[in-house]
Structures are given as C-alpha cells and as structure tokens.
Short mmCIF file of C-alpha atoms and ligand atoms in Angstrom, two decimals:
data_model
loop_
_atom_site.label_atom_id
_atom_site.label_comp_id
_atom_site.label_asym_id
_atom_site.label_seq_id
_atom_site.Cartn_x
_atom_site.Cartn_y
_atom_site.Cartn_z
CA MET A 1 121.25 170.28 79.38
CA LYS A 2 122.90 173.14 81.12
CA HIS A 3 120.18 174.50 83.30
CA ILE A 4 118.11 171.46 84.21
CA ILE A 5 119.07 168.11 85.65
CA THR A 6 116.46 165.38 85.74
CA ILE A 7 117.16 163.11 88.67
CA ASN A 8 114.82 160.21 88.01
CA SER A 9 113.29 158.20 85.22
CA ALA A 10 109.91 159.97 85.27
CA ASN A 11 108.17 156.78 84.26
CA LEU A 12 104.82 157.11 85.98
CA LYS A 13 102.89 156.97 82.72
CA LYS A 14 104.42 153.68 81.72
CA THR A 15 103.40 152.13 85.02
CA ALA A 16 99.77 152.98 84.37
CA ALA A 17 99.68 150.90 81.23
CA LYS A 18 101.01 147.75 82.87
CA GLY A 19 99.91 148.33 86.43
CA GLY A 20 96.97 147.56 88.61
CA CYS A 21 97.77 143.94 89.47
CA GLY A 22 96.93 144.59 93.11
CA LYS A 23 99.70 142.44 94.56
CA CYS A 24 101.36 145.19 96.53
CA GLN A 25 100.66 145.82 100.17
CA ALA A 26 97.69 147.78 101.38
CA SER A 27 99.00 150.99 102.81
CA CYS A 28 97.25 152.84 105.57
CA GLN A 29 98.03 156.53 105.39
CA SER A 30 97.01 157.34 108.86
CA ALA A 31 99.25 157.93 111.84
CA CYS A 32 97.91 154.97 113.76
CA LYS A 33 99.14 152.43 111.26
CA THR A 34 102.61 153.76 110.57
CA SER A 35 102.20 154.00 106.88
CA CYS A 36 101.84 157.13 104.91
CA THR A 37 102.90 158.06 101.45
CA VAL A 38 101.84 155.34 99.12
CA ALA A 39 104.89 156.21 97.08
CA ASN A 40 107.12 154.34 99.50
CA GLN A 41 105.43 151.04 98.81
CA LYS A 42 107.17 148.49 96.69
CA CYS A 43 105.84 147.12 93.46
CA GLU A 44 105.65 143.35 93.90
CA LYS A 45 105.08 142.28 90.35
CA MET B 1 100.93 170.41 86.21
CA ILE B 2 104.22 171.24 87.87
CA HIS B 3 105.11 172.01 91.47
CA LYS B 4 108.24 173.96 92.20
CA TYR B 5 109.85 174.97 95.46
CA LYS B 6 113.15 175.97 97.01
CA LEU B 7 114.52 173.99 99.89
CA ASN B 8 117.97 173.54 101.37
CA GLY B 9 119.53 175.63 98.61
CA LEU B 10 117.97 173.57 95.85
CA ASN B 11 115.44 174.59 93.22
CA ILE B 12 113.20 171.60 92.74
CA VAL B 13 110.60 171.12 90.03
CA LEU B 14 108.22 168.19 90.15
CA ASP B 15 106.33 167.25 87.03
CA VAL B 16 103.21 165.83 88.61
CA HIS B 17 101.90 163.57 85.86
CA SER B 18 105.11 161.97 84.70
CA GLY B 19 106.63 161.81 88.17
CA GLY B 20 109.70 163.63 86.84
CA VAL B 21 111.87 165.45 89.37
CA HIS B 22 114.17 168.15 88.06
CA LEU B 23 116.83 170.29 89.65
CA VAL B 24 116.97 173.67 88.00
CA ASP B 25 119.04 176.83 88.26
CA ASP B 26 117.63 180.23 89.20
CA VAL B 27 117.02 181.33 85.61
CA THR B 28 114.93 178.28 84.88
CA TYR B 29 113.15 178.55 88.19
CA ASP B 30 112.05 182.10 87.43
CA LEU B 31 111.35 181.36 83.79
CA LEU B 32 108.89 178.66 84.83
CA ASP B 33 106.78 181.37 86.45
CA ASN B 34 106.31 182.92 83.02
CA VAL B 35 105.93 180.10 80.53
CA SER B 36 103.62 177.15 80.07
CA PRO B 37 102.29 175.13 77.12
CA PRO B 38 101.61 175.65 74.28
CA PHE B 39 105.22 176.54 73.58
CA GLU B 40 106.64 178.46 70.65
CA GLU B 41 109.79 177.74 68.70
CA GLU B 42 111.68 180.61 70.36
CA CYS B 43 111.23 182.28 73.70
CA PRO B 44 108.58 185.05 73.35
CA GLU B 45 109.96 188.61 73.36
CA TRP B 46 107.87 189.76 76.30
CA VAL B 47 109.20 186.93 78.43
CA ILE B 48 112.79 187.79 77.56
CA GLU B 49 112.17 191.42 78.37
CA LYS B 50 110.65 190.56 81.71
CA MET B 51 113.40 188.12 82.62
CA MET B 52 116.22 190.44 81.52
CA ARG B 53 115.76 192.52 84.60
CA PHE B 54 117.30 189.75 86.66
CA HIS B 55 118.96 187.39 84.22
CA ASP B 56 121.19 187.27 81.21
CA GLU B 57 119.22 187.35 77.96
CA ARG B 58 121.21 184.56 76.28
CA GLU B 59 120.73 182.31 79.29
CA VAL B 60 116.99 182.87 79.17
CA VAL B 61 116.89 181.86 75.52
CA VAL B 62 118.80 178.64 76.20
CA CYS B 63 116.66 177.84 79.23
CA TYR B 64 113.53 178.20 77.20
CA LYS B 65 114.83 175.66 74.71
CA GLU B 66 115.61 173.20 77.48
CA ILE B 67 112.14 173.57 78.93
CA VAL B 68 110.57 172.96 75.54
CA GLN B 69 112.74 169.93 75.01
CA LEU B 70 111.62 168.37 78.31
CA TYR B 71 108.04 169.22 77.47
CA ASN B 72 108.41 167.41 74.15
CA GLU B 73 109.90 164.43 75.97
CA GLY B 74 106.82 164.33 78.15
CA ILE B 75 108.53 164.99 81.46
CA LEU B 76 107.60 168.61 82.03
CA PHE B 77 104.04 169.94 81.92
CA SER B 78 102.94 166.43 80.99
CA GLU B 79 99.25 165.71 80.49
CA ASP B 80 96.97 164.35 83.17
CA ASP B 81 95.57 161.30 81.42
CA TYR B 82 94.97 158.99 84.36
CA GLU B 83 91.32 159.54 85.02
CA LYS B 84 90.34 156.72 82.70
CA PHE B 85 92.14 154.29 84.99
CA ALA B 86 90.19 155.37 88.02
CA SER B 87 87.42 152.86 87.41
CA TYR B 88 89.93 150.00 87.65
CA SER B 89 89.81 147.64 90.57
CA VAL B 90 86.29 148.59 91.54
CA ALA B 91 85.56 144.92 92.06
CA SER B 92 88.82 144.38 93.85
CA PRO B 93 89.07 141.35 96.14
CA VAL B 94 89.48 141.87 99.87
CA LYS B 95 93.09 141.06 100.60
CA ALA B 96 93.96 142.83 103.82
CA MET B 97 92.34 142.67 107.21
CA CYS B 98 92.76 144.25 110.58
CA LEU B 99 91.64 142.08 113.49
CA LEU B 100 90.83 144.05 116.60
CA VAL B 101 91.60 141.04 118.74
CA GLU B 102 91.39 143.03 121.92
CA GLN B 103 89.33 146.08 122.70
CA ASP B 104 91.03 146.68 125.99
CA CYS B 105 94.35 148.25 126.75
CA ASN B 106 96.83 148.34 129.62
CA LEU B 107 97.83 151.90 128.81
CA ARG B 108 95.82 155.10 128.79
CA CYS B 109 97.57 157.16 126.15
CA GLU B 110 95.99 160.56 126.11
CA TYR B 111 95.58 160.83 122.37
CA CYS B 112 94.40 157.30 121.58
CA PHE B 113 91.87 157.35 118.76
CA ALA B 114 90.57 154.03 120.04
CA SER B 115 89.78 155.58 123.45
CA ALA B 116 91.82 153.16 125.56
CA GLY B 117 90.89 150.37 123.23
CA ASP B 118 87.13 150.39 123.35
CA TYR B 119 86.72 152.73 120.36
CA GLY B 120 84.39 154.85 122.41
CA LEU B 121 81.90 152.00 122.53
CA GLY B 122 82.09 151.60 126.29
CA LYS B 123 82.72 147.86 126.00
CA ARG B 124 86.09 146.23 126.46
CA MET B 125 85.76 143.04 124.46
CA HIS B 126 88.11 140.26 123.45
CA MET B 127 87.84 138.53 120.13
CA SER B 128 87.13 134.83 120.43
CA PHE B 129 89.05 132.31 118.40
CA GLU B 130 85.80 131.39 116.70
CA THR B 131 85.16 134.94 115.43
CA GLY B 132 88.78 135.35 114.37
CA ARG B 133 88.65 132.06 112.52
CA LYS B 134 85.53 133.08 110.65
CA ALA B 135 87.15 136.41 109.78
CA MET B 136 90.13 134.59 108.34
CA ASP B 137 87.85 132.33 106.35
CA PHE B 138 86.15 135.44 105.01
CA LEU B 139 89.52 136.74 103.88
CA LEU B 140 90.52 133.42 102.33
CA GLU B 141 87.23 133.20 100.46
CA ASN B 142 86.96 136.83 99.34
CA SER B 143 90.51 137.41 98.21
CA GLY B 144 90.05 136.16 94.64
CA ASP B 145 93.38 135.62 92.95
CA ARG B 146 95.41 137.55 95.51
CA GLU B 147 98.08 135.26 96.91
CA ASN B 148 99.43 137.41 99.70
CA LEU B 149 96.93 138.09 102.44
CA GLU B 150 97.74 140.76 104.97
CA LEU B 151 96.44 140.26 108.44
CA ASP B 152 97.21 142.72 111.20
CA PHE B 153 96.62 142.01 114.87
CA PHE B 154 95.54 145.27 116.37
CA GLY B 155 93.74 146.54 119.42
CA GLY B 156 93.48 147.88 122.05
CA GLU B 157 96.54 145.91 122.97
CA PRO B 158 96.66 142.61 121.08
CA LEU B 159 99.10 140.99 123.49
CA MET B 160 96.29 141.02 126.08
CA ASN B 161 94.61 138.34 124.00
CA TRP B 162 97.78 136.46 123.18
CA ASP B 163 96.46 132.90 123.16
CA THR B 164 93.91 133.84 120.53
CA VAL B 165 96.59 135.53 118.43
CA LYS B 166 98.69 132.37 118.52
CA GLN B 167 95.75 130.12 117.74
CA LEU B 168 94.74 132.31 114.82
CA VAL B 169 98.23 132.32 113.36
CA GLU B 170 98.28 128.54 113.59
CA TYR B 171 94.86 128.35 112.02
CA GLY B 172 95.90 130.64 109.17
CA ARG B 173 99.03 128.63 108.49
CA SER B 174 97.01 125.41 108.45
CA ARG B 175 94.79 126.67 105.66
CA GLU B 176 97.23 128.52 103.41
CA LYS B 177 98.14 125.56 101.22
CA GLU B 178 94.68 124.46 100.32
CA PHE B 179 93.86 127.99 99.16
CA GLY B 180 97.24 128.56 97.52
CA LYS B 181 97.75 131.70 99.58
CA ARG B 182 100.16 133.06 102.11
CA PHE B 183 99.33 135.10 105.19
CA ARG B 184 101.55 138.02 106.06
CA PHE B 185 100.90 138.61 109.71
CA THR B 186 101.75 141.87 111.41
CA ILE B 187 101.18 143.09 114.93
CA THR B 188 101.13 146.46 116.64
CA THR B 189 101.97 146.50 120.33
CA ASN B 190 102.67 148.89 123.17
CA GLY B 191 105.26 146.48 124.53
CA MET B 192 103.94 146.20 128.08
CA LEU B 193 103.41 142.45 127.96
CA LEU B 194 106.34 141.47 125.75
CA ASP B 195 108.36 138.56 127.04
CA ARG B 196 110.79 136.20 125.39
CA GLU B 197 108.14 133.65 124.45
CA LYS B 198 106.05 136.31 122.70
CA MET B 199 109.09 137.83 121.03
CA ASP B 200 110.12 134.48 119.60
CA PHE B 201 106.66 133.79 118.28
CA ILE B 202 106.35 137.27 116.79
CA ASN B 203 109.76 137.03 115.19
CA LYS B 204 108.96 133.66 113.70
CA GLU B 205 105.51 134.43 112.38
CA MET B 206 105.07 138.16 111.83
CA SER B 207 106.41 139.80 108.70
CA ASN B 208 106.35 143.16 110.44
CA VAL B 209 105.98 144.39 113.96
CA VAL B 210 105.13 147.88 115.06
CA LEU B 211 106.42 148.96 118.44
CA SER B 212 104.80 152.03 119.94
CA VAL B 213 107.00 154.58 121.69
CA ASP B 214 107.03 158.34 121.27
CA GLY B 215 110.72 159.13 121.70
CA ARG B 216 112.43 160.75 124.67
CA LYS B 217 111.38 159.44 128.06
CA GLU B 218 109.79 162.66 129.22
CA VAL B 219 107.90 163.06 125.96
CA ASN B 220 106.72 159.47 125.95
CA ASP B 221 105.76 159.36 129.60
CA ARG B 222 103.76 162.55 129.46
CA VAL B 223 101.17 160.97 127.19
CA ARG B 224 101.76 157.20 127.15
CA LYS B 225 100.69 156.34 130.65
CA ARG B 226 99.69 153.30 132.61
CA ILE B 227 96.36 153.17 134.36
CA ASP B 228 98.04 154.43 137.54
CA GLY B 229 99.35 157.45 135.64
CA THR B 230 103.02 156.46 135.47
CA GLY B 231 104.83 156.42 132.14
CA CYS B 232 105.75 153.25 130.28
CA TYR B 233 109.14 154.17 128.79
CA ASP B 234 111.34 152.31 131.24
CA ARG B 235 109.31 149.18 130.95
CA ILE B 236 109.26 148.92 127.16
CA MET B 237 112.55 150.19 125.76
CA ASP B 238 114.77 147.25 126.71
CA ARG B 239 112.14 144.83 125.50
CA TYR B 240 111.96 146.58 122.15
CA LYS B 241 115.72 146.46 121.81
CA GLU B 242 115.76 142.75 122.60
CA LEU B 243 112.95 141.98 120.17
CA VAL B 244 114.53 143.97 117.37
CA GLU B 245 117.92 142.40 117.87
CA LEU B 246 116.36 138.95 117.86
CA ARG B 247 114.84 139.68 114.46
CA ASN B 248 118.16 140.85 113.00
CA ASN B 249 117.10 144.49 113.07
CA GLU B 250 114.73 143.90 110.19
CA ASN B 251 111.07 144.41 109.39
CA TYR B 252 109.93 146.45 112.31
CA TYR B 253 109.09 150.02 113.17
CA VAL B 254 109.35 151.92 116.34
CA ARG B 255 106.44 154.23 116.01
CA GLY B 256 105.61 157.36 117.87
CA THR B 257 103.14 160.17 117.78
CA PHE B 258 104.09 163.78 118.16
CA THR B 259 101.73 166.35 119.59
CA LYS B 260 101.71 170.01 120.41
CA TYR B 261 103.77 169.06 123.49
CA ASN B 262 106.82 168.09 121.43
CA LEU B 263 107.03 170.25 118.35
CA ASP B 264 110.78 169.58 118.50
CA PHE B 265 110.00 166.01 117.51
CA ALA B 266 113.17 165.68 115.43
CA ASN B 267 114.85 165.21 118.79
CA ASP B 268 112.61 162.24 119.43
CA VAL B 269 113.48 160.72 116.10
CA ILE B 270 117.16 161.14 116.86
CA HIS B 271 116.65 159.78 120.35
CA LEU B 272 115.17 156.60 118.91
CA TYR B 273 118.07 156.36 116.48
CA ASP B 274 120.58 156.87 119.28
CA GLU B 275 118.86 154.11 121.22
CA GLY B 276 119.70 151.74 118.40
CA PHE B 277 116.65 151.75 116.16
CA ASP B 278 116.93 152.50 112.46
CA GLN B 279 113.33 152.03 111.31
CA ILE B 280 111.55 154.97 112.77
CA SER B 281 108.15 156.51 112.34
CA VAL B 282 107.01 159.54 114.30
CA GLU B 283 103.74 161.03 113.14
CA PRO B 284 101.47 163.93 113.96
CA VAL B 285 98.56 163.31 116.29
CA VAL B 286 95.17 163.70 114.63
CA SER B 287 92.50 164.86 117.02
CA GLU B 288 89.76 167.31 117.80
CA PRO B 289 91.31 170.79 117.82
CA SER B 290 90.04 171.41 121.35
CA MET B 291 92.36 168.86 122.99
CA GLY B 292 95.34 170.27 124.87
CA TYR B 293 97.80 168.23 122.82
CA ALA B 294 96.07 168.93 119.49
CA ILE B 295 97.90 170.12 116.43
CA THR B 296 96.07 172.97 114.76
CA GLU B 297 96.82 175.46 112.00
CA LYS B 298 98.74 177.51 114.53
CA GLU B 299 101.35 174.81 114.98
CA LEU B 300 101.97 174.36 111.25
CA PRO B 301 104.86 176.81 110.83
CA ALA B 302 106.75 175.21 113.72
CA ILE B 303 106.05 171.74 112.34
CA PHE B 304 107.20 172.72 108.86
CA SER B 305 110.51 174.02 110.08
CA GLU B 306 110.95 170.97 112.28
CA TYR B 307 110.45 168.70 109.27
CA GLU B 308 113.06 170.75 107.42
CA ARG B 309 115.42 170.45 110.35
CA LEU B 310 114.87 166.72 110.47
CA ALA B 311 115.54 166.40 106.73
CA ASP B 312 118.77 168.26 107.27
CA ILE B 313 119.76 166.03 110.17
CA ILE B 314 119.04 162.95 108.09
CA LEU B 315 121.24 164.22 105.25
CA GLY B 316 123.97 165.04 107.76
CA HIS B 317 123.79 161.58 109.32
CA ASP B 318 123.83 160.05 105.87
CA ARG B 319 127.05 161.79 104.97
CA GLN B 320 128.61 160.22 108.03
CA GLY B 321 127.41 156.80 106.97
CA LYS B 322 124.72 156.71 109.64
CA HIS B 323 121.59 155.57 107.88
CA PHE B 324 118.12 155.24 109.22
CA ASN B 325 114.68 155.28 107.72
CA PHE B 326 112.28 157.94 108.77
CA PHE B 327 109.09 156.42 107.49
CA HIS B 328 107.46 159.63 106.40
CA PHE B 329 110.39 160.62 104.25
CA MET B 330 110.72 157.29 102.51
CA LEU B 331 110.10 157.67 98.86
CA ASP B 332 111.12 155.79 95.79
CA LEU B 333 111.25 158.12 92.82
CA ASP B 334 111.89 155.36 90.29
CA GLN B 335 110.47 152.03 91.42
CA GLY B 336 107.48 153.08 93.47
CA PRO B 337 104.06 151.58 92.96
CA CYS B 338 102.27 151.86 89.64
CA ALA B 339 100.00 154.78 88.90
CA ILE B 340 96.91 152.60 89.35
CA LYS B 341 97.84 151.87 92.95
CA ARG B 342 98.46 155.54 93.54
CA LEU B 343 94.92 156.45 92.58
CA ARG B 344 93.49 154.91 95.72
CA GLY B 345 96.11 154.52 98.40
CA CYS B 346 95.00 152.57 101.40
CA GLY B 347 92.16 150.62 99.86
CA SER B 348 90.00 150.90 102.96
CA GLY B 349 86.54 149.42 102.57
CA ASN B 350 87.55 147.93 99.25
CA GLU B 351 90.67 145.82 99.61
CA TYR B 352 90.96 146.26 103.33
CA VAL B 353 88.51 145.78 106.19
CA ALA B 354 88.62 145.74 109.98
CA ILE B 355 86.81 143.22 112.18
CA THR B 356 85.74 143.92 115.76
CA PRO B 357 85.57 141.31 118.56
CA GLU B 358 81.86 141.03 117.88
CA GLY B 359 82.52 140.25 114.26
CA ASP B 360 81.37 143.57 112.87
CA ILE B 361 83.01 144.57 109.59
CA TYR B 362 84.15 148.15 109.01
CA PRO B 363 86.06 149.76 106.13
CA CYS B 364 89.10 150.09 108.40
CA HIS B 365 90.13 150.26 112.05
CA GLN B 366 89.40 153.98 112.22
CA PHE B 367 85.82 153.60 111.07
CA VAL B 368 84.99 151.23 113.92
CA GLY B 369 81.92 152.42 115.78
CA ILE B 370 80.65 154.63 112.95
CA ASP B 371 77.26 153.04 112.32
CA LYS B 372 76.80 154.46 108.86
CA TYR B 373 79.80 152.52 107.65
CA LYS B 374 79.21 149.20 109.35
CA MET B 375 79.57 146.84 106.40
CA GLY B 376 78.21 143.67 107.95
CA ASN B 377 79.01 140.96 110.43
CA ILE B 378 81.26 137.93 110.11
CA ASN B 379 79.10 135.74 112.34
CA GLU B 380 75.93 136.68 110.54
CA GLY B 381 77.55 136.27 107.14
CA THR B 382 76.50 139.73 105.96
CA PHE B 383 78.59 142.08 103.81
CA ASN B 384 77.25 145.28 102.30
CA THR B 385 78.73 145.63 98.84
CA ASP B 386 77.22 149.10 98.34
CA ILE B 387 79.58 150.47 100.95
CA LYS B 388 82.41 148.58 99.28
CA LYS B 389 81.52 150.26 95.99
CA GLU B 390 81.44 153.66 97.64
CA PHE B 391 84.99 153.14 98.90
CA ALA B 392 86.17 151.67 95.63
CA SER B 393 85.10 154.84 93.90
CA ALA B 394 86.90 157.06 96.39
CA HIS B 395 90.03 157.93 94.43
CA ILE B 396 92.04 161.01 93.62
CA TYR B 397 89.76 161.90 90.72
CA SER B 398 86.57 161.69 92.75
CA LYS B 399 88.05 163.81 95.55
CA PRO B 400 87.78 167.42 94.38
CA ASP B 401 90.73 168.68 96.47
CA CYS B 402 92.98 165.86 95.35
CA ARG B 403 92.25 166.16 91.62
CA LYS B 404 94.07 169.43 91.45
CA CYS B 405 96.67 168.72 94.13
CA TRP B 406 100.32 168.37 93.14
CA ALA B 407 100.85 165.70 95.79
CA LYS B 408 98.16 163.35 94.54
CA PHE B 409 100.42 160.60 93.20
CA TYR B 410 102.39 160.41 96.43
CA CYS B 411 99.63 160.88 98.93
CA SER B 412 96.97 159.04 96.96
CA GLY B 413 94.10 160.96 98.41
CA GLY B 414 94.82 160.89 102.11
CA CYS B 415 92.93 159.06 104.81
CA ASN B 416 89.24 158.39 104.18
CA ALA B 417 88.63 158.02 107.91
CA ASN B 418 90.19 161.35 108.82
CA ASN B 419 88.23 162.90 106.01
CA TYR B 420 84.99 161.49 107.33
CA ILE B 421 85.66 162.20 110.99
CA TYR B 422 86.78 165.80 110.48
CA THR B 423 84.93 166.93 107.36
CA GLY B 424 81.92 164.61 107.35
CA ASN B 425 82.69 163.22 103.90
CA ILE B 426 85.21 160.60 102.85
CA LEU B 427 85.81 162.58 99.66
CA THR B 428 86.66 165.90 101.32
CA ALA B 429 90.30 166.30 102.25
CA HIS B 430 91.27 166.99 105.86
CA LYS B 431 93.25 170.15 105.11
CA LEU B 432 95.49 170.08 108.16
CA SER B 433 96.72 166.59 107.25
CA CYS B 434 97.22 167.75 103.65
CA GLU B 435 99.47 170.62 104.71
CA MET B 436 101.72 168.32 106.70
CA GLU B 437 101.72 165.65 104.04
CA LYS B 438 102.78 168.13 101.38
CA LYS B 439 105.56 169.48 103.56
CA ARG B 440 106.85 165.96 104.23
CA LEU B 441 106.81 165.21 100.53
CA GLU B 442 108.77 168.34 99.75
CA CYS B 443 111.35 167.29 102.31
CA ALA B 444 111.43 163.69 101.07
CA ILE B 445 111.91 164.74 97.45
CA MET B 446 114.54 167.26 98.53
CA ILE B 447 116.52 164.51 100.29
CA LYS B 448 116.56 162.49 97.07
CA ALA B 449 117.44 165.54 95.04
CA ALA B 450 120.24 166.53 97.40
CA LYS B 451 121.76 163.08 97.12
CA ALA B 452 121.48 163.17 93.35
CA ALA B 453 123.03 166.63 93.29
CA GLN B 454 125.88 165.43 95.44
CA GLU B 455 126.52 162.53 93.11
CA ALA B 456 126.46 164.85 90.12
CA GLY B 457 128.94 167.06 91.94
CA ILE B 458 126.66 170.08 92.06
CA LEU B 459 126.80 170.62 95.77
CA SER B 460 130.04 170.88 97.60
CA GLU B 461 128.72 169.40 100.81
S1 SF4 C 501 97.52 166.24 100.10
FE1 SF4 C 501 95.32 166.41 100.46
S2 SF4 C 501 94.45 167.22 98.55
FE2 SF4 C 501 96.52 166.44 98.12
S3 SF4 C 501 96.20 164.33 97.41
FE3 SF4 C 501 96.60 164.27 99.62
S4 SF4 C 501 94.56 164.31 100.55
FE4 SF4 C 501 94.34 164.99 98.45
S1 SF4 C 502 90.99 155.23 105.79
FE1 SF4 C 502 92.71 156.15 106.86
S2 SF4 C 502 92.98 154.96 108.74
FE2 SF4 C 502 91.70 153.80 107.35
S3 SF4 C 502 93.13 152.44 106.26
FE3 SF4 C 502 92.82 154.27 105.00
S4 SF4 C 502 94.48 155.64 105.57
FE4 SF4 C 502 94.32 154.09 107.19
#
C-alpha cells in the first residue's frame, strides 16, 4: 500500500466471537471514579 | 462507518466496526469524502473528474484500489454486526461494589457531587462493620462464577471510618477461600488523614489507590478546601509522594478535576508529573451549568485545544524518554477489551452496585439518593431485579445517540448517571460529556498513530 498505512490489527470482530467472559474490571466512565474510556481496560482472559 | 480527522499533521481514519486505524495521505483523505460501498472495479469517472482538480489522476486511481482492497479485507467500511451480542450478559452476576463507608468529609470541595459527603441527603452517616459485612456477603453470594471481586472504599472520605475499612478488609480476606474468590480492594482518598500506618495497610491490601489532588497549588486550593476555607495542597502532597514511593510507584492514580477556573489544565497535569507522579488523571467537572466553575458549551473550544496541547506535550515528553500515563488518553488499539465488554462499559446497576451506610443499594455511587433507582437494602435482604434488568439492557444499541456514534466502541455509551441527572433518561447521552470524550479519543488515537508513524519513518520528528 502506498497511500494507506494500517497501524493496528483491527481485530474487534474476532473479539466479539470469543468475548463476553466478564472477568475484566468494571470501569466507571465518570470523572469521580478516575476511569473513562473502556478501551483502556485490559482483557483478563 | 468510518470517522476521519486531521490532527497534528496526520490524516487519521478510524474504521468503527473493525477497530482499524489507518493513516492516509491527502489524496485518500479527500477521496474518502466521495466514495463508499458498494464499490466498483475501477474508480468511477465522476469521482476522478472531481478529484482531478486537486490531485493527480493516476494517484486517485491507485488510491481507489487501495480503499477497495481494505474494504474487501473487512477493515474499512466494515459492517456493524454487533447488535445481536447486545442481549449477552443480561443476567450478569454482581461482581463489583462501591462501599460508601463514610458519608462525611473533612474537605468542602466546591464541585463535590456527593455534597461534602452526604450526597445531598442531609445526613452524615458512617457505615457500621455489620452493614459492610452484609454487603460483602451479598457480593460473595451474588457474584456467580466471577472469581475477582472488586470492592472500592469510597465516601465522603473513607479514611474517616478507618477502623471499619480495616475490619472489612480482614473480613473479606477471611472468606475468600471458602468461596474460591479474590477481593480486589481499592480506595479513594483526599489524603488529609493519611499516616504511615494507613499507608502501609493500603499498600499491603489495596490493588489500587486513588489520590485526589487537582494540580498546581493555587488551582487545587481554590476549590479543594478545608472546612475553615484553607486549601489542602500543602498537607497532602508529601503524604501522596510517600505513599506512592512505598508502593513502588505502581497501581495508583493522582486524580484531579478541572473546571472553568483552570482551562489550562495541561499545566496541572505537567505539574503533577514534575512533582514525581506518572499515573495521572485530570478530568472535567460535571455539574449544573449555573455553577461558577461549571463547564458549558462555551468552554468547549478552549478545552479542545488544551487537550490537543496536552497530547503534544505528552508526545514531546515521550521523545525525551519521559513517560507518564494520562488516564484519559490511555488506549490499547490491539489488546483492549472484547467487543462484548464495549457494549456496556461501566456495568452500573448490573455488574456493579453501590451501598450506603444505611445499607441501601443503588446502581452506582452517583445514583445514591435518587429514589427511583433505589434497588433494595442489604439489611432488609431486598434487591429489585427489574432495575437490574433495566441497566443490563442499557447498551450502545439501546442508546439512540450511541448507536450512530463513531466513538461507541471506546466510550461504551457514556455514564448512565450523568445521562439520568442531566437528561432525565439513562439512555439519552449527556452531549457535553460526549463532545469532550470524542475529543479525548481523537487525541488518544492520534498519539498512537504518531508513534506508529514515527516507527514507520513517516514523520521526521
Ligand atoms: S460519545 Fe456520547 S453518543 Fe458517543 S458512545 Fe459515548 S455516550 Fe454515546
Ligand atoms: S453510571 Fe456513571 S458514575 Fe455510575 S459507574 Fe457508570 S460511569 Fe460511573
């Protein structure tokens, strides 16, 4: 590719098939609890 | 769905449903304004004609082919086929709990959503060991097959009820084995009562600790005040440094709030870094627009450019080998949580509940005092599963604004409590929060993209 560089693995769809185990941390998005974007959580499987 | 934007000299294209992030040149960036599926074999004539005004015809033709190739690979204009997963985890066990061990506080921070600890209830109560114990039993018994139980000591100021905190930790530890579970304790404190004994206990038992401070002394002391009106900065900073050092600089956050009074909040982030902290969270105040410190639509442009400035500072620091985490820019583009998790975010009222000193159960700490959402009482043994179901079905596909939002798999539908408090409905997005969230995401993705570009040798700097 000359014009486009993909910088990640773009694998969100795959995670849907195997995901949903619920082991990862709950993640409050609100200011009071420090958390925000769920996307910074870690998968714990 | 794609989302594209220019930031810091980069053209960034996010493919929402595959999570793909692409860096593109100007031709591709402009071409993406003109093409979308279904694609043809060759670039349509009218598109070439339109693009030729600004770009080389041959380049346009090649770009088109690259776009089609990525489309065929499923990482550009990919389909939204997640809705079927949204019914998952409706019957999710409760695995996280916030214990409001103390509804009193030794500070009077102007913007406190808990109104100096009493949550506007006019009562300053302490949680008894007995109520806390029953709450923990509730968590142990309702957590199904979840092995890790999250329990946060919150307030008010939890250190004002320290003996109970210690007793509860001991109680939790004494029952983990028999249930085959493990408590992850966390605590949020304003630091006023920290001493060595408390630090040692916290560092031994708590998997994370959140230390409240807003940044520069004058910024902090203007809003984080003692009852006599004096600021708390001088009292807390050395204690925070000691605590953090004692826990090997790991698993903590210094956390601040920015308001209309410090729209140059990047300086507060840097101040905290310069003071020796590298896990930093500084977040916008959420309040009624009428408050003097409130952030409203008017402040958004200033906040956006400040986030951009902060992103730039972070990249600059990074190049000099000075790393720190700004919590709101943390993002893992490859190993983040699965798509199922991203449908629902915080899990309030479903996986997560808050317990008041009186044993009342609410969907989360921010719902405390809202009668409509009182889920039951620990002492009375009541728990309203209809409310639980309502929260379980609050996901990005049941929230009309989120469904069509490019940020949905990062934001996961925002904060149900803010939605309810400011729009009257947990399913209606609080637009002001959305605007800031989207800006932060753009910055966070840009930081990743800039690093990738640097590695690929695209950027000189
Ligand atoms: S930014 Fe707003 S609309 Fe978008 S997903 Fe988050 S809450 Fe929903
Ligand atoms: S509803 Fe809001 S405040 Fe409550 S846990 Fe979720 S994100 Fe946090």
